[in-house]
Amino acid sequence: MALEKVKGLLPEVEVDRYFVSAVLCGSATAILVSRWVSQRRVQKKLEEAKRRRELGFQRMENAARQFKQQNPGIKAAPILSLPLVELAAKLRDGTLSPESVLYTYIEKALEVTQQINCVTDFLPECEEQLREVKKQEKGLLYGVPVSIKENIACKGHPNTMGLVKYLDRPEPEDSVIVKVLKKQGAIPFVRTNTSQGILNIDCGNTLFGQTLNPFNHKKTSGGSSGGEAALVGGGGSVIGIGTDVAASIRVPCGFCGICGFKPTGYRLSVKGTTSPVEGMNSAINVTGPMARDMDSLVLCMKALLCDELFCLDPTVPPLPFNDEIYSSSRPLRIGYYDGDGYFQPSPSMRRAVQETRKLLQEAGHTLIPFTPPRINFLVDELFTKGVSADGCSTLVENFDGEFVDVTWTNQLRCCKMPDLLKRLLALILMPVFPRISRHLNALIGVGSVKNLWKNNVDRMAYRDEFIAEWRRLKLDVVLCPALGPAFNLGYAGKLFVATTYTHLYNVLNFPAGVVPVTTVSEADEEELRHYKGYYGDPWDKRMKEAVQDAVGLPVAVQCVALPWQEELCLRFMKEVETLSSERRGRRKI
Ligand SMILES: CCCCCCCCCCCCCC(=O)O
């Protein structure tokens, strides 16, 4: 009836069935052709990028070979085995030349990346910088080759984050961090792989492929600074710079058996780095150092916290490194927890905390149980809802027109679901899988600017509550689990929520770092067979599968301090490193 009325309102036209079919077929063909054309364009760009990358590797090989031919007496092993502090001292006093160190690391980085695919780009201008450092006053990192995560700007190279759309956007200038490193005499020489779009604890993308773990090629290096962690862990770089908005320095460092430090946001500059969700402030994105030992991290922090940094980026507080706090040996009051109530730690994660707690206690510190308050609220309402406040649209847009890497398909599918479907699924899942249901609800985002402000207020209130508990127990620092051991390939992109141990400290904006303390034992593997998780849901099942078959792989702990207490946090990390390496030494005897 209604249809008849509408028809009556329309002018009488003779509809030609052939004409309609032709229009429909034409439109469908046009859509298919334009899709094919755009896919071809992406494919071509991918091939071009691959060629450029291969050319870079070729240049690395030639440069290293030429240097070796001209300097046959220089041996790689003694240079590669030097910890950063000793390497920097030898460079400064002239025992080693910057050339010998740079070309040795170029050759080693190439060897490592051929095995585990961690380098994305050679920085040929490192040869220019090699000449430059000799003209300037010797800085703290004089002649030290440094690797840089691919989202940290190096002039002339694009910050792609593994996305084809950014390939043609070379950065107009170095990021502040790279400028400061250069001022201190460092020589950035390679850039390293990330997860596609960065917001992922795996390290794979369609541009550069998957980075593998240097200790076990069936495992991921972790992400998103996974290229960096794998290169340093594999011995191809002595110091690297990563970024971390939820886990990206700490998770890959833990997976690859190295130390990594996430300072308080804004203590180091992020100018010139690309963030996974630009403009999002619910979890703070930072830059930080990654290295094989704590002394290296400390030297790097000292080098970065200099006048050049404060001058280039006046939004960074002008706080030079405080050696008095770092060198203090006063006994500490250390809060600790070995499970956060949201994601049950693997057996080795828990044992790492318990063994470290014992060592610290025996060394004269006071250990006090500490429980992070309202963990579900923190994870679902503050972190996930905060990061996806726009209903995931910024993140989803990043993937428009891209071939989506397998490490992202699962999560992207969840993000792309219409809100109504998310709500419906969340409702259905609530009685059976409440944690997954809450996560889906959080991915809907906040809905309005007013709600975002409310979310910010809630975050500040949570931070006050957390600090009040910290103060009530008179704590100096906190010891807690670091995610590990390294996941089997194919799992990290489906276990974003396992980052609760790290992302808590991005929401709070506290400094935090990871230190490897042990390796997975047969007993851990046996205990894992009985792992049920806190919820017994599909995520727990996945976690169990992800960490299986890891005997011998490194496991870290996480050390945390209050905001702006970087030096105290680093001192605590150093102490943990010393105690656990002494214990490993004792065990060998
Ligand atoms: C917009 C989708 C939100 C989904 C939840 C986010 C999960 C974060 C995974 C952690 C990735 C680490 C990234 C980093 O720290 O830089």
Coordinates of C-alpha atoms and ligand atoms in Angstrom, one line a residue:
M1 CA 0.0 0.0 0.0
A2 CA 2.7 2.4 1.1
L3 CA 4.8 1.4 -1.9
E4 CA 2.0 2.1 -4.2
K5 CA 1.7 5.6 -2.7
V6 CA 5.4 6.3 -3.2
K7 CA 5.1 5.1 -6.8
G8 CA 2.3 7.5 -7.3
L9 CA 4.5 10.4 -6.3
L10 CA 7.3 9.5 -8.7
P11 CA 7.2 10.6 -12.3
E12 CA 6.1 7.9 -14.8
V13 CA 9.3 6.5 -16.4
E14 CA 9.8 3.5 -18.6
V15 CA 12.4 1.4 -16.9
D16 CA 14.6 -0.4 -19.3
R17 CA 15.7 -3.7 -17.7
Y18 CA 18.7 -3.9 -20.0
F19 CA 19.8 -0.5 -19.1
V20 CA 19.5 -1.2 -15.3
S21 CA 21.5 -4.4 -15.7
A22 CA 24.2 -2.7 -17.7
V23 CA 24.5 0.1 -15.0
L24 CA 24.7 -2.5 -12.2
C25 CA 27.3 -4.6 -14.0
G26 CA 29.3 -1.6 -15.0
S27 CA 29.4 -0.3 -11.4
A28 CA 30.4 -3.7 -10.1
T29 CA 33.2 -4.0 -12.7
A30 CA 34.3 -0.4 -11.9
I31 CA 34.5 -1.3 -8.2
L32 CA 36.5 -4.5 -8.9
V33 CA 38.8 -2.8 -11.3
S34 CA 39.5 0.1 -8.9
R35 CA 40.2 -2.4 -6.1
W36 CA 42.5 -4.4 -8.4
V37 CA 44.3 -1.2 -9.4
S38 CA 44.8 -0.1 -5.8
Q39 CA 46.0 -3.5 -4.8
R40 CA 48.4 -3.5 -7.7
R41 CA 49.7 -0.1 -6.6
V42 CA 50.3 -1.4 -3.0
Q43 CA 51.9 -4.5 -4.4
K44 CA 54.2 -2.4 -6.6
K45 CA 55.2 -0.3 -3.7
L46 CA 55.9 -3.4 -1.6
E47 CA 58.2 -4.7 -4.3
E48 CA 59.9 -1.3 -4.7
A49 CA 60.4 -1.2 -0.9
K50 CA 61.9 -4.7 -0.9
R51 CA 64.3 -3.7 -3.7
R52 CA 65.4 -0.6 -1.8
R53 CA 65.9 -2.7 1.4
E54 CA 68.0 -5.3 -0.5
L55 CA 70.1 -2.4 -1.9
G56 CA 70.7 -1.2 1.6
F57 CA 71.8 -4.6 2.8
Q58 CA 74.1 -4.8 -0.2
R59 CA 75.7 -1.5 0.8
M60 CA 76.2 -2.8 4.3
E61 CA 77.9 -5.8 2.9
N62 CA 80.1 -3.8 0.6
A63 CA 81.1 -1.3 3.3
A64 CA 82.0 -4.0 5.8
R65 CA 83.9 -6.0 3.2
Q66 CA 85.9 -3.0 2.0
F67 CA 86.8 -2.1 5.5
K68 CA 88.0 -5.6 6.3
Q69 CA 90.1 -5.8 3.2
Q70 CA 91.8 -2.5 4.1
N71 CA 92.2 -3.5 7.8
P72 CA 92.8 -7.2 7.9
G73 CA 94.2 -7.1 11.4
I74 CA 90.9 -6.0 13.1
K75 CA 89.2 -8.8 14.9
A76 CA 85.4 -8.6 15.3
A77 CA 84.9 -10.9 18.4
P78 CA 86.8 -8.7 20.9
I79 CA 84.8 -5.6 19.8
L80 CA 81.4 -7.3 19.8
S81 CA 82.0 -8.8 23.2
L82 CA 82.6 -5.4 24.9
P83 CA 79.8 -4.0 27.0
L84 CA 78.8 -0.5 26.0
V85 CA 80.6 1.2 28.9
E86 CA 83.9 -0.4 28.1
L87 CA 83.4 0.1 24.4
A88 CA 82.7 3.8 24.9
A89 CA 85.8 4.1 27.1
K90 CA 88.0 2.5 24.5
L91 CA 86.6 4.7 21.8
R92 CA 87.2 7.8 23.9
D93 CA 90.7 7.0 24.8
G94 CA 91.6 6.0 21.3
T95 CA 92.3 2.3 21.9
L96 CA 89.6 1.5 19.3
S97 CA 88.7 3.6 16.3
P98 CA 85.1 4.6 15.5
E99 CA 85.6 3.0 12.0
S100 CA 86.6 -0.4 13.4
V101 CA 83.6 -0.4 15.7
L102 CA 81.1 0.8 13.1
Y103 CA 82.1 -1.6 10.4
T104 CA 82.2 -4.5 12.8
Y105 CA 78.7 -3.8 13.9
I106 CA 77.5 -3.2 10.3
E107 CA 78.7 -6.7 9.5
K108 CA 77.3 -8.3 12.6
A109 CA 73.9 -6.5 12.2
L110 CA 73.7 -7.9 8.6
E111 CA 74.5 -11.4 9.8
V112 CA 71.8 -11.2 12.6
T113 CA 69.1 -9.8 10.3
Q114 CA 69.8 -12.5 7.7
Q115 CA 68.8 -15.0 10.4
I116 CA 65.9 -13.2 12.2
N117 CA 64.8 -10.3 9.9
C118 CA 65.2 -7.4 12.4
V119 CA 66.7 -4.6 10.4
T120 CA 64.5 -2.6 8.1
D121 CA 66.8 0.0 6.7
F122 CA 70.6 0.8 6.5
L123 CA 71.4 4.4 7.3
P124 CA 74.2 5.1 4.7
E125 CA 74.7 8.6 6.2
C126 CA 76.4 6.9 9.1
E127 CA 79.6 7.2 7.1
E128 CA 79.1 10.9 7.0
Q129 CA 78.4 10.9 10.8
L130 CA 81.6 8.9 11.3
R131 CA 83.6 11.8 9.8
E132 CA 81.4 14.4 11.7
V133 CA 82.1 12.9 15.2
K134 CA 85.8 13.3 14.7
K135 CA 85.3 17.1 14.2
Q136 CA 83.2 17.6 17.3
E137 CA 84.0 17.4 21.1
K138 CA 84.0 13.8 22.3
G139 CA 80.6 13.1 23.8
L140 CA 79.6 10.3 26.2
L141 CA 78.7 8.1 23.2
Y142 CA 81.6 9.1 21.0
G143 CA 81.9 6.6 18.1
V144 CA 79.2 4.2 19.4
P145 CA 77.0 2.7 16.7
V146 CA 73.3 2.9 17.7
S147 CA 70.2 1.2 16.2
I148 CA 66.9 3.0 16.0
K149 CA 63.3 1.7 16.0
E150 CA 61.7 2.5 12.7
N151 CA 59.1 4.9 14.0
I152 CA 61.8 7.3 15.3
A153 CA 62.6 9.9 12.6
C154 CA 66.0 9.7 10.9
K155 CA 66.2 12.5 8.2
G156 CA 65.4 11.3 4.7
H157 CA 63.8 8.0 5.8
P158 CA 60.1 7.4 6.3
N159 CA 58.6 6.3 9.6
T160 CA 56.4 3.7 8.0
M161 CA 55.4 1.5 11.0
G162 CA 55.2 -1.3 8.4
L163 CA 52.4 0.6 6.5
V164 CA 52.8 1.1 2.7
K165 CA 50.9 4.5 2.8
Y166 CA 53.8 6.1 4.7
L167 CA 56.6 4.8 2.4
D168 CA 56.7 8.0 0.3
R169 CA 57.0 10.3 3.2
P170 CA 60.7 10.7 4.1
E171 CA 61.1 12.6 7.4
P172 CA 62.3 16.2 6.9
E173 CA 64.7 16.0 9.9
D174 CA 66.0 13.8 12.6
S175 CA 63.9 13.3 15.7
V176 CA 65.2 15.1 18.8
I177 CA 66.4 11.8 20.3
V178 CA 68.5 11.1 17.2
K179 CA 69.9 14.6 17.2
V180 CA 70.9 14.3 20.8
L181 CA 72.5 10.9 20.3
K182 CA 74.5 12.4 17.4
K183 CA 75.6 15.4 19.5
Q184 CA 76.9 12.9 22.1
G185 CA 79.0 11.3 19.3
A186 CA 76.8 8.3 18.6
I187 CA 76.4 6.9 15.1
P188 CA 72.9 5.7 14.2
F189 CA 73.5 3.0 11.6
V190 CA 70.4 0.9 11.1
R191 CA 66.6 1.1 11.7
T192 CA 64.7 -1.8 13.1
N193 CA 61.4 -3.6 12.6
T194 CA 58.1 -2.9 14.3
S195 CA 54.6 -4.5 14.4
Q196 CA 52.3 -3.1 11.7
G197 CA 50.9 0.1 13.0
I198 CA 52.9 -0.4 16.2
L199 CA 50.0 -1.2 18.5
N200 CA 50.8 -4.9 18.9
I201 CA 53.2 -7.1 20.9
D202 CA 54.2 -9.0 17.8
C203 CA 56.7 -7.8 15.3
G204 CA 55.5 -8.4 11.8
N205 CA 54.1 -6.4 8.9
T206 CA 53.6 -6.8 5.1
L207 CA 56.4 -4.3 4.3
F208 CA 59.3 -6.0 6.2
G209 CA 57.9 -9.4 7.3
Q210 CA 58.1 -11.1 10.7
T211 CA 61.0 -10.7 13.1
L212 CA 62.0 -13.9 14.9
N213 CA 63.4 -14.4 18.4
P214 CA 67.2 -14.6 18.4
F215 CA 67.1 -17.6 20.8
N216 CA 64.4 -19.6 19.2
H217 CA 63.1 -19.1 15.6
K218 CA 59.7 -20.6 16.4
K219 CA 59.1 -17.7 18.8
T220 CA 58.4 -14.0 18.2
S221 CA 60.8 -11.3 19.3
G222 CA 57.8 -9.5 20.8
G223 CA 56.8 -6.0 19.9
S224 CA 56.4 -3.4 18.9
S225 CA 60.1 -2.6 19.3
G226 CA 60.8 -6.2 18.4
G227 CA 63.4 -5.6 15.7
E228 CA 65.4 -3.6 18.2
A229 CA 65.2 -6.2 20.9
A230 CA 66.1 -9.0 18.5
L231 CA 69.0 -7.1 17.0
V232 CA 70.5 -6.2 20.4
G233 CA 69.7 -9.6 21.9
G234 CA 71.3 -11.3 18.8
G235 CA 74.5 -9.2 19.3
G236 CA 74.0 -7.0 16.2
S237 CA 73.8 -3.7 18.2
V238 CA 75.2 -2.6 21.5
I239 CA 72.5 0.0 22.3
G240 CA 69.1 0.7 20.7
I241 CA 66.3 3.1 21.1
G242 CA 62.6 2.0 21.2
T243 CA 59.2 3.4 22.0
D244 CA 56.6 2.1 24.5
V245 CA 52.9 3.1 24.8
A246 CA 51.8 -0.1 26.5
A247 CA 54.6 -2.7 26.4
S248 CA 56.7 -2.0 23.4
I249 CA 60.1 -1.7 25.0
R250 CA 59.5 -4.0 28.0
V251 CA 57.8 -7.0 26.3
P252 CA 60.3 -7.5 23.5
C253 CA 63.2 -6.9 25.8
G254 CA 61.8 -9.5 28.2
F255 CA 61.3 -11.9 25.2
C256 CA 64.8 -11.4 23.9
G257 CA 66.7 -11.5 27.2
I258 CA 67.9 -7.9 27.4
C259 CA 67.3 -4.9 29.6
G260 CA 64.8 -2.1 28.6
F261 CA 63.7 1.1 30.2
K262 CA 60.5 3.1 29.8
P263 CA 61.0 6.5 31.5
T264 CA 58.2 8.7 32.8
G265 CA 56.5 10.2 29.8
Y266 CA 58.1 13.5 28.7
R267 CA 61.4 12.9 30.6
L268 CA 62.8 12.1 27.1
S269 CA 61.6 13.7 24.0
V270 CA 59.1 12.0 21.6
K271 CA 59.4 14.8 19.0
G272 CA 59.8 13.1 15.6
T273 CA 58.5 9.7 16.7
T274 CA 55.3 8.4 15.3
S275 CA 52.7 7.1 17.8
P276 CA 50.3 4.3 17.0
V277 CA 47.2 6.4 17.9
E278 CA 48.2 10.0 17.4
G279 CA 46.6 12.4 19.9
M280 CA 45.7 9.6 22.3
N281 CA 46.8 10.4 25.8
S282 CA 45.2 7.7 28.0
A283 CA 48.4 5.7 27.9
I284 CA 51.6 7.7 27.5
N285 CA 54.0 7.0 24.6
V286 CA 57.7 7.3 25.5
T287 CA 61.1 6.7 24.0
G288 CA 63.7 4.6 26.0
P289 CA 66.9 2.7 25.7
M290 CA 67.4 -1.1 25.2
A291 CA 70.7 -2.9 25.8
R292 CA 72.3 -6.1 27.0
D293 CA 73.1 -4.8 30.5
M294 CA 72.0 -2.1 33.0
D295 CA 75.2 -0.1 32.8
S296 CA 74.5 0.5 29.1
L297 CA 71.0 1.8 29.8
V298 CA 72.4 4.1 32.5
L299 CA 75.1 5.5 30.2
C300 CA 72.6 6.1 27.5
M301 CA 70.2 7.9 29.9
K302 CA 73.1 10.0 31.2
A303 CA 74.0 10.9 27.6
L304 CA 70.4 11.7 26.6
L305 CA 69.6 13.9 29.7
C306 CA 71.8 16.7 28.6
D307 CA 71.5 20.4 27.7
E308 CA 71.1 19.6 24.0
L309 CA 67.9 17.7 24.8
F310 CA 66.5 20.4 27.1
C311 CA 67.3 23.0 24.4
L312 CA 65.9 21.1 21.4
D313 CA 62.7 20.2 23.3
P314 CA 61.8 22.7 26.0
T315 CA 58.7 20.6 26.9
V316 CA 61.1 18.1 28.5
P317 CA 61.8 19.0 32.1
P318 CA 65.5 20.2 32.4
L319 CA 66.5 17.4 34.9
P320 CA 70.0 16.0 34.2
F321 CA 70.8 12.5 35.4
N322 CA 71.0 12.5 39.3
D323 CA 74.0 10.3 40.1
E324 CA 73.6 10.7 43.8
I325 CA 70.2 8.9 43.7
Y326 CA 71.5 6.3 41.3
S327 CA 74.7 5.5 43.4
S328 CA 72.9 5.4 46.7
S329 CA 73.0 2.0 48.5
R330 CA 70.5 2.7 51.2
P331 CA 68.2 -0.3 51.8
L332 CA 64.9 0.0 50.0
R333 CA 61.3 -0.7 50.9
I334 CA 60.1 -2.8 47.9
G335 CA 56.5 -3.6 47.2
Y336 CA 55.9 -6.8 45.2
Y337 CA 53.2 -8.8 43.5
D338 CA 53.5 -11.9 41.4
G339 CA 50.1 -11.8 39.8
D340 CA 47.8 -8.9 39.0
G341 CA 44.4 -10.7 39.1
Y342 CA 43.7 -10.0 35.5
F343 CA 46.1 -12.2 33.6
Q344 CA 47.6 -15.1 35.5
P345 CA 51.4 -15.1 35.0
S346 CA 53.1 -18.1 33.4
P347 CA 54.9 -20.3 36.0
S348 CA 58.3 -18.9 35.0
M349 CA 57.1 -15.3 35.3
R350 CA 55.9 -15.9 38.8
R351 CA 59.1 -17.8 39.8
A352 CA 61.2 -15.0 38.5
V353 CA 59.5 -12.5 40.9
Q354 CA 59.6 -14.9 43.8
E355 CA 63.3 -15.7 43.4
T356 CA 64.2 -12.0 42.9
R357 CA 62.1 -11.1 46.0
K358 CA 64.1 -13.6 48.0
L359 CA 67.5 -12.3 46.7
L360 CA 66.5 -8.8 47.5
Q361 CA 65.4 -9.7 51.0
E362 CA 68.7 -11.6 51.7
A363 CA 70.5 -8.5 50.5
G364 CA 68.9 -6.4 53.3
H365 CA 65.9 -4.8 51.6
T366 CA 62.4 -4.9 53.0
L367 CA 59.9 -6.6 50.8
I368 CA 56.2 -5.8 51.3
P369 CA 53.2 -7.5 49.5
F370 CA 51.5 -4.9 47.2
T371 CA 48.3 -5.2 45.3
P372 CA 47.5 -2.8 42.4
P373 CA 44.0 -1.6 43.2
R374 CA 40.9 -2.2 41.0
I375 CA 42.7 -4.0 38.2
N376 CA 39.6 -4.8 36.1
F377 CA 38.7 -1.1 36.2
L378 CA 42.2 -0.1 35.2
V379 CA 42.5 -2.6 32.3
D380 CA 39.0 -2.3 30.8
E381 CA 37.8 1.2 31.7
L382 CA 41.1 3.2 31.8
F383 CA 43.4 1.4 29.4
T384 CA 41.4 -0.4 26.7
K385 CA 38.5 2.2 26.6
G386 CA 41.0 5.0 26.8
V387 CA 43.2 3.7 23.9
S388 CA 40.1 3.0 21.8
A389 CA 38.2 6.1 23.0
D390 CA 37.3 6.9 19.3
G391 CA 35.8 3.4 18.9
C392 CA 39.1 2.3 17.3
S393 CA 38.5 4.5 14.2
T394 CA 42.0 6.1 14.1
L395 CA 43.6 2.7 14.3
V396 CA 41.3 1.1 11.8
E397 CA 42.0 4.1 9.3
N398 CA 45.7 3.3 9.6
F399 CA 45.0 0.0 7.9
D400 CA 42.8 1.4 5.1
G401 CA 44.1 0.3 1.7
E402 CA 46.8 -1.9 3.3
F403 CA 47.4 -5.6 3.1
V404 CA 46.8 -6.5 6.7
D405 CA 49.5 -8.6 8.3
V406 CA 48.5 -12.0 9.8
T407 CA 49.7 -10.6 13.2
W408 CA 46.8 -8.1 13.1
T409 CA 43.9 -9.8 11.4
N410 CA 42.3 -11.1 14.6
Q411 CA 42.4 -7.8 16.6
L412 CA 41.5 -5.7 13.6
R413 CA 38.4 -7.8 13.1
C414 CA 37.3 -7.1 16.7
C415 CA 38.1 -3.4 16.3
K416 CA 36.1 -3.2 13.0
M417 CA 32.9 -4.8 14.3
P418 CA 30.0 -2.4 14.3
D419 CA 29.2 -1.1 17.8
L420 CA 25.9 -2.8 17.8
L421 CA 27.5 -6.2 17.2
K422 CA 30.2 -5.5 19.8
R423 CA 27.4 -4.7 22.3
L424 CA 25.4 -7.8 21.4
L425 CA 28.4 -10.1 21.5
A426 CA 29.4 -8.6 24.8
L427 CA 26.0 -9.3 26.2
I428 CA 25.9 -12.9 25.0
L429 CA 29.5 -13.6 26.3
M430 CA 29.0 -11.9 29.7
P431 CA 27.8 -15.0 31.6
V432 CA 30.4 -17.3 30.1
F433 CA 33.5 -15.2 29.4
P434 CA 33.1 -12.0 31.4
R435 CA 36.6 -10.8 30.7
I436 CA 36.2 -11.0 26.9
S437 CA 32.8 -9.4 27.2
R438 CA 34.2 -6.4 29.1
H439 CA 37.0 -6.1 26.5
L440 CA 34.5 -6.0 23.7
N441 CA 32.5 -3.3 25.5
A442 CA 35.6 -1.2 26.0
L443 CA 36.5 -1.3 22.3
I444 CA 33.3 0.7 21.7
G445 CA 35.1 3.6 23.2
V446 CA 33.7 6.5 25.2
G447 CA 31.1 7.9 22.8
S448 CA 31.5 11.7 23.5
V449 CA 34.1 14.3 24.4
K450 CA 32.4 14.7 27.8
N451 CA 32.9 11.0 28.4
L452 CA 36.5 11.3 27.4
W453 CA 37.0 14.0 30.0
K454 CA 35.3 11.9 32.6
N455 CA 37.7 9.0 31.6
N456 CA 40.6 11.4 32.2
V457 CA 39.3 12.4 35.6
D458 CA 38.8 8.7 36.5
R459 CA 42.4 8.0 35.4
M460 CA 43.7 10.8 37.7
A461 CA 41.6 9.5 40.6
Y462 CA 43.0 6.0 40.0
R463 CA 46.6 7.4 40.0
D464 CA 45.9 9.2 43.3
E465 CA 44.5 6.0 44.8
F466 CA 47.5 4.0 43.6
I467 CA 50.0 6.5 45.0
A468 CA 48.1 6.7 48.3
E469 CA 48.5 2.9 48.7
W470 CA 52.2 3.2 47.7
R471 CA 52.7 5.9 50.3
R472 CA 50.7 4.0 53.0
L473 CA 53.1 1.1 52.7
K474 CA 56.0 3.6 52.6
L475 CA 57.4 2.0 49.4
D476 CA 60.4 3.2 47.4
V477 CA 59.9 0.9 44.4
V478 CA 57.8 -2.1 43.2
L479 CA 58.9 -5.5 41.8
C480 CA 56.4 -7.3 39.6
P481 CA 56.2 -9.7 36.6
A482 CA 57.3 -9.0 33.1
L483 CA 55.4 -10.9 30.4
G484 CA 57.2 -14.0 29.2
P485 CA 58.7 -16.2 28.1
A486 CA 58.6 -15.4 24.4
F487 CA 55.4 -16.4 22.7
N488 CA 55.2 -19.1 19.9
L489 CA 54.7 -17.5 16.5
G490 CA 51.1 -16.6 15.8
Y491 CA 50.0 -15.8 19.3
A492 CA 51.1 -12.3 20.3
G493 CA 48.6 -10.6 18.0
K494 CA 45.8 -12.5 19.7
L495 CA 46.9 -11.7 23.2
F496 CA 47.0 -7.9 23.5
V497 CA 45.4 -8.1 26.9
A498 CA 48.3 -10.0 28.3
T499 CA 50.0 -6.6 28.4
T500 CA 48.3 -5.7 31.7
Y501 CA 51.6 -6.0 33.6
T502 CA 53.2 -3.3 31.5
H503 CA 50.4 -1.0 30.3
L504 CA 49.4 -0.3 33.9
Y505 CA 52.5 1.9 34.1
N506 CA 51.8 3.8 30.9
V507 CA 48.3 4.6 32.3
L508 CA 49.9 5.7 35.6
N509 CA 52.9 7.3 33.7
F510 CA 55.4 5.7 36.1
P511 CA 59.0 4.8 35.0
A512 CA 59.4 1.0 34.7
G513 CA 62.0 -1.3 33.2
V514 CA 62.7 -5.0 32.7
V515 CA 65.8 -7.0 33.7
P516 CA 66.3 -10.7 32.7
V517 CA 66.8 -12.8 35.8
T518 CA 66.3 -16.4 34.9
T519 CA 65.5 -18.9 32.1
V520 CA 62.5 -21.3 31.8
S521 CA 63.1 -24.6 33.5
E522 CA 61.7 -28.1 32.9
A523 CA 59.8 -27.7 36.2
D524 CA 58.2 -24.4 34.8
E525 CA 57.2 -26.3 31.7
E526 CA 55.7 -29.1 33.8
E527 CA 53.8 -26.6 36.0
L528 CA 52.4 -25.0 32.8
R529 CA 50.6 -28.2 32.0
H530 CA 48.3 -27.3 34.9
Y531 CA 47.9 -23.7 34.0
K532 CA 44.2 -22.7 34.0
G533 CA 44.4 -18.9 34.2
Y534 CA 42.3 -16.7 36.3
Y535 CA 39.2 -17.1 34.1
G536 CA 39.7 -20.4 32.3
D537 CA 38.5 -18.6 29.1
P538 CA 39.9 -18.8 25.5
W539 CA 42.5 -16.1 26.3
D540 CA 43.9 -18.3 29.2
K541 CA 44.0 -21.3 26.8
R542 CA 45.8 -19.2 24.3
M543 CA 48.3 -17.9 26.9
K544 CA 49.1 -21.5 27.9
E545 CA 49.8 -22.4 24.2
A546 CA 51.7 -19.2 23.6
V547 CA 54.4 -19.8 26.2
Q548 CA 54.8 -23.6 25.7
D549 CA 58.1 -25.2 24.6
A550 CA 60.3 -22.5 26.0
V551 CA 62.9 -24.3 28.2
G552 CA 66.0 -22.3 28.3
L553 CA 64.4 -19.0 27.1
P554 CA 65.0 -15.8 29.2
V555 CA 62.5 -14.5 31.7
A556 CA 62.6 -11.0 33.2
V557 CA 61.1 -9.1 36.1
Q558 CA 59.7 -5.6 36.0
C559 CA 61.0 -2.8 38.3
V560 CA 58.9 0.3 38.9
A561 CA 59.3 3.7 40.7
L562 CA 57.2 6.8 41.2
P563 CA 57.1 9.5 38.4
W564 CA 60.4 11.3 37.7
Q565 CA 62.3 8.7 39.8
E566 CA 64.2 7.3 36.8
E567 CA 67.5 7.2 38.7
L568 CA 65.9 5.2 41.6
C569 CA 64.2 2.8 39.2
L570 CA 67.5 2.3 37.3
R571 CA 69.4 1.8 40.6
F572 CA 66.8 -0.9 41.6
M573 CA 67.1 -2.6 38.2
K574 CA 70.9 -2.6 38.5
E575 CA 70.7 -4.2 41.9
V576 CA 68.3 -6.9 40.6
E577 CA 70.7 -7.5 37.7
T578 CA 73.7 -7.8 40.1
L579 CA 72.0 -10.1 42.5
S580 CA 70.6 -12.4 39.9
S581 CA 73.8 -12.7 37.9
E582 CA 75.7 -13.5 41.2
R583 CA 73.2 -16.2 41.9
R584 CA 73.6 -17.6 38.4
G585 CA 77.4 -17.5 39.0
R586 CA 77.0 -19.4 42.3
R587 CA 74.8 -22.0 40.6
K588 CA 77.5 -22.8 38.0
I589 CA 80.0 -23.5 40.8
Ligands
LIG1 C1 42.5 0.3 19.5 C2 42.5 -1.1 19.9 C3 42.9 -1.2 21.4 C4 43.1 -2.6 21.7 C5 43.8 -2.8 23.0 C6 45.2 -2.3 22.9 C7 46.2 -3.4 23.2 C8 47.6 -2.9 23.2 C9 48.6 -3.9 22.8 C10 50.0 -3.5 23.2 C11 50.8 -3.0 22.1 C12 52.1 -2.3 22.6 C13 52.3 -1.1 21.8 C14 53.4 -0.2 22.5 O1 53.6 -0.2 23.7 O2 53.9 0.7 21.8

